[in-house]
PDB file of C-alpha atoms in Angstrom:
ATOM      1  CA  MET A  26      21.190   5.454  70.918  1.00 62.00           C
ATOM      2  CA  TYR A  27      20.265   8.233  68.490  1.00 67.00           C
ATOM      3  CA  HIS A  28      23.852   8.637  67.287  1.00 81.00           C
ATOM      4  CA  ILE A  29      24.359   4.909  66.795  1.00 87.00           C
ATOM      5  CA  ARG A  30      21.132   4.545  64.799  1.00 89.00           C
ATOM      6  CA  LEU A  31      21.927   7.650  62.755  1.00 90.00           C
ATOM      7  CA  GLN A  32      25.473   6.491  62.025  1.00 91.00           C
ATOM      8  CA  LYS A  33      24.235   3.073  60.905  1.00 94.00           C
ATOM      9  CA  LEU A  34      21.748   4.688  58.524  1.00 94.00           C
ATOM     10  CA  LEU A  35      24.462   6.959  57.111  1.00 93.00           C
ATOM     11  CA  ASP A  36      26.769   3.954  56.648  1.00 94.00           C
ATOM     12  CA  PHE A  37      24.007   2.032  54.864  1.00 95.00           C
ATOM     13  CA  LEU A  38      23.378   5.038  52.632  1.00 95.00           C
ATOM     14  CA  LYS A  39      27.042   5.115  51.598  1.00 96.00           C
ATOM     15  CA  ASN A  40      26.609   1.578  50.273  1.00 95.00           C
ATOM     16  CA  GLU A  41      23.163   2.211  48.764  1.00 95.00           C
ATOM     17  CA  PRO A  42      23.076   5.935  47.891  1.00 94.00           C
ATOM     18  CA  ASP A  43      19.875   5.698  45.846  1.00 95.00           C
ATOM     19  CA  ASP A  44      17.805   3.690  48.324  1.00 97.00           C
ATOM     20  CA  PRO A  45      14.625   5.672  49.018  1.00 97.00           C
ATOM     21  CA  PHE A  46      13.876   3.774  52.228  1.00 96.00           C
ATOM     22  CA  LEU A  47      17.240   4.764  53.715  1.00 96.00           C
ATOM     23  CA  LYS A  48      16.685   8.393  52.751  1.00 97.00           C
ATOM     24  CA  TYR A  49      13.222   8.263  54.296  1.00 97.00           C
ATOM     25  CA  ALA A  50      14.602   6.674  57.462  1.00 96.00           C
ATOM     26  CA  LEU A  51      17.248   9.403  57.704  1.00 97.00           C
ATOM     27  CA  ALA A  52      14.682  12.143  57.149  1.00 97.00           C
ATOM     28  CA  THR A  53      12.425  10.821  59.890  1.00 95.00           C
ATOM     29  CA  GLU A  54      15.377  10.200  62.221  1.00 95.00           C
ATOM     30  CA  TYR A  55      16.583  13.779  61.794  1.00 95.00           C
ATOM     31  CA  LEU A  56      13.033  15.001  62.262  1.00 94.00           C
ATOM     32  CA  SER A  57      12.662  13.050  65.495  1.00 92.00           C
ATOM     33  CA  GLN A  58      15.780  14.818  66.750  1.00 92.00           C
ATOM     34  CA  ASN A  59      14.407  18.193  65.625  1.00 94.00           C
ATOM     35  CA  ASP A  60      17.159  18.667  63.035  1.00 95.00           C
ATOM     36  CA  VAL A  61      14.742  20.277  60.623  1.00 97.00           C
ATOM     37  CA  GLN A  62      17.243  21.313  57.960  1.00 97.00           C
ATOM     38  CA  LYS A  63      18.709  17.834  57.527  1.00 97.00           C
ATOM     39  CA  ALA A  64      15.245  16.287  57.550  1.00 97.00           C
ATOM     40  CA  LEU A  65      14.162  18.795  54.914  1.00 98.00           C
ATOM     41  CA  PHE A  66      17.194  17.947  52.786  1.00 98.00           C
ATOM     42  CA  TYR A  67      16.287  14.255  52.680  1.00 98.00           C
ATOM     43  CA  PHE A  68      12.560  14.844  52.152  1.00 98.00           C
ATOM     44  CA  GLU A  69      13.242  17.235  49.266  1.00 98.00           C
ATOM     45  CA  ASP A  70      15.689  14.724  47.790  1.00 98.00           C
ATOM     46  CA  LEU A  71      13.029  12.011  47.996  1.00 98.00           C
ATOM     47  CA  LEU A  72      10.404  14.225  46.369  1.00 98.00           C
ATOM     48  CA  LYS A  73      12.770  15.041  43.530  1.00 97.00           C
ATOM     49  CA  LYS A  74      14.550  11.734  42.925  1.00 97.00           C
ATOM     50  CA  HIS A  75      12.006   9.184  44.183  1.00 97.00           C
ATOM     51  CA  PRO A  76       8.567  10.640  43.459  1.00 97.00           C
ATOM     52  CA  ASP A  77       6.868   7.231  43.654  1.00 96.00           C
ATOM     53  CA  TYR A  78       7.924   6.648  47.281  1.00 97.00           C
ATOM     54  CA  VAL A  79       4.494   7.128  48.843  1.00 97.00           C
ATOM     55  CA  GLY A  80       5.680   7.382  52.451  1.00 94.00           C
ATOM     56  CA  THR A  81       7.441  10.667  51.785  1.00 97.00           C
ATOM     57  CA  TYR A  82       4.415  12.816  51.115  1.00 98.00           C
ATOM     58  CA  TYR A  83       2.671  12.888  54.489  1.00 98.00           C
ATOM     59  CA  HIS A  84       5.776  13.702  56.528  1.00 97.00           C
ATOM     60  CA  ALA A  85       7.248  16.098  53.977  1.00 98.00           C
ATOM     61  CA  GLY A  86       3.965  18.001  53.826  1.00 98.00           C
ATOM     62  CA  LYS A  87       3.759  18.165  57.619  1.00 97.00           C
ATOM     63  CA  LEU A  88       7.304  19.545  57.712  1.00 97.00           C
ATOM     64  CA  PHE A  89       6.428  22.182  55.119  1.00 98.00           C
ATOM     65  CA  GLU A  90       3.436  23.168  57.243  1.00 97.00           C
ATOM     66  CA  ARG A  91       5.662  23.372  60.312  1.00 96.00           C
ATOM     67  CA  LEU A  92       7.977  25.699  58.371  1.00 97.00           C
ATOM     68  CA  ASP A  93       5.040  27.932  57.361  1.00 97.00           C
ATOM     69  CA  ARG A  94       5.341  26.803  53.752  1.00 97.00           C
ATOM     70  CA  LYS A  95       1.646  26.000  53.480  1.00 96.00           C
ATOM     71  CA  SER A  96       1.277  26.224  49.704  1.00 97.00           C
ATOM     72  CA  GLU A  97       4.140  23.748  49.284  1.00 97.00           C
ATOM     73  CA  ALA A  98       2.541  21.453  51.860  1.00 98.00           C
ATOM     74  CA  ILE A  99      -0.768  21.518  49.999  1.00 98.00           C
ATOM     75  CA  PHE A 100       0.989  20.751  46.714  1.00 98.00           C
ATOM     76  CA  VAL A 101       2.899  17.861  48.329  1.00 98.00           C
ATOM     77  CA  TYR A 102      -0.290  16.403  49.808  1.00 98.00           C
ATOM     78  CA  GLN A 103      -2.060  16.708  46.474  1.00 98.00           C
ATOM     79  CA  ARG A 104       0.799  15.062  44.599  1.00 98.00           C
ATOM     80  CA  GLY A 105       1.001  12.372  47.259  1.00 98.00           C
ATOM     81  CA  MET A 106      -2.683  11.554  46.791  1.00 98.00           C
ATOM     82  CA  GLU A 107      -2.051  11.080  43.066  1.00 98.00           C
ATOM     83  CA  ILE A 108       0.917   8.801  43.724  1.00 98.00           C
ATOM     84  CA  ALA A 109      -0.946   6.818  46.410  1.00 98.00           C
ATOM     85  CA  ARG A 110      -3.933   6.337  44.124  1.00 98.00           C
ATOM     86  CA  LYS A 111      -1.679   5.163  41.302  1.00 97.00           C
ATOM     87  CA  ALA A 112       0.028   2.725  43.699  1.00 96.00           C
ATOM     88  CA  GLY A 113      -3.325   1.467  44.996  1.00 97.00           C
ATOM     89  CA  ASP A 114      -2.396   2.542  48.530  1.00 97.00           C
ATOM     90  CA  ASN A 115      -5.808   3.507  49.911  1.00 97.00           C
ATOM     91  CA  HIS A 116      -4.564   3.974  53.471  1.00 97.00           C
ATOM     92  CA  ALA A 117      -1.927   6.525  52.425  1.00 97.00           C
ATOM     93  CA  TYR A 118      -4.452   8.203  50.136  1.00 98.00           C
ATOM     94  CA  SER A 119      -6.917   8.589  52.993  1.00 97.00           C
ATOM     95  CA  GLU A 120      -4.283  10.023  55.347  1.00 97.00           C
ATOM     96  CA  LEU A 121      -3.083  12.456  52.700  1.00 98.00           C
ATOM     97  CA  GLN A 122      -6.617  13.517  51.870  1.00 97.00           C
ATOM     98  CA  THR A 123      -7.260  14.291  55.542  1.00 96.00           C
ATOM     99  CA  VAL A 124      -4.176  16.507  55.892  1.00 97.00           C
ATOM    100  CA  PHE A 125      -4.796  18.075  52.476  1.00 97.00           C
ATOM    101  CA  ASN A 126      -8.324  19.025  53.519  1.00 96.00           C
ATOM    102  CA  SER A 127      -7.067  20.436  56.807  1.00 95.00           C
ATOM    103  CA  ALA A 128      -4.258  22.457  55.203  1.00 95.00           C
ATOM    104  CA  SER A 129      -6.644  23.715  52.531  1.00 93.00           C
ATOM    105  CA  GLY A 130      -9.249  24.793  55.068  1.00 90.00           C
ATOM    106  CA  LEU A 131     -11.683  22.110  53.926  1.00 84.00           C
ATOM    107  CA  ASP A 132     -12.265  20.525  57.328  1.00 70.00           C
ATOM    108  CA  TYR A 133     -15.875  19.547  57.647  1.00 63.00           C
ATOM    109  CA  GLU A 134     -17.346  19.458  61.126  1.00 56.00           C
ATOM    110  CA  ASP A 135     -20.785  18.332  62.135  1.00 49.00           C
ATOM    111  CA  ASP A 136     -22.843  21.253  63.346  1.00 44.00           C
TER     112      ASP A 136
END
């Protein structure tokens, strides 16, 4: 099933090479199969060429954290919060703020 879904996404991308949703779908598909380098390629492409695609920021930041690239993750979360706020996407903003706080060591626990 994985190979069929992946091949369909790659075929779609050939026809629509600048579609951010297809790039995002490929990144998350590769990530679900633990192909970190290919996932990273598509997330970095999205960050560079489609900076207004809000969905990228959470997963790209989490991948940077997983790769021990914490400062990049924090930057991505921060940038994502700016983009989400500009887009009026309060749900994405809230999720990004939570992971930003965690990555930055700003978790607040009740004592």
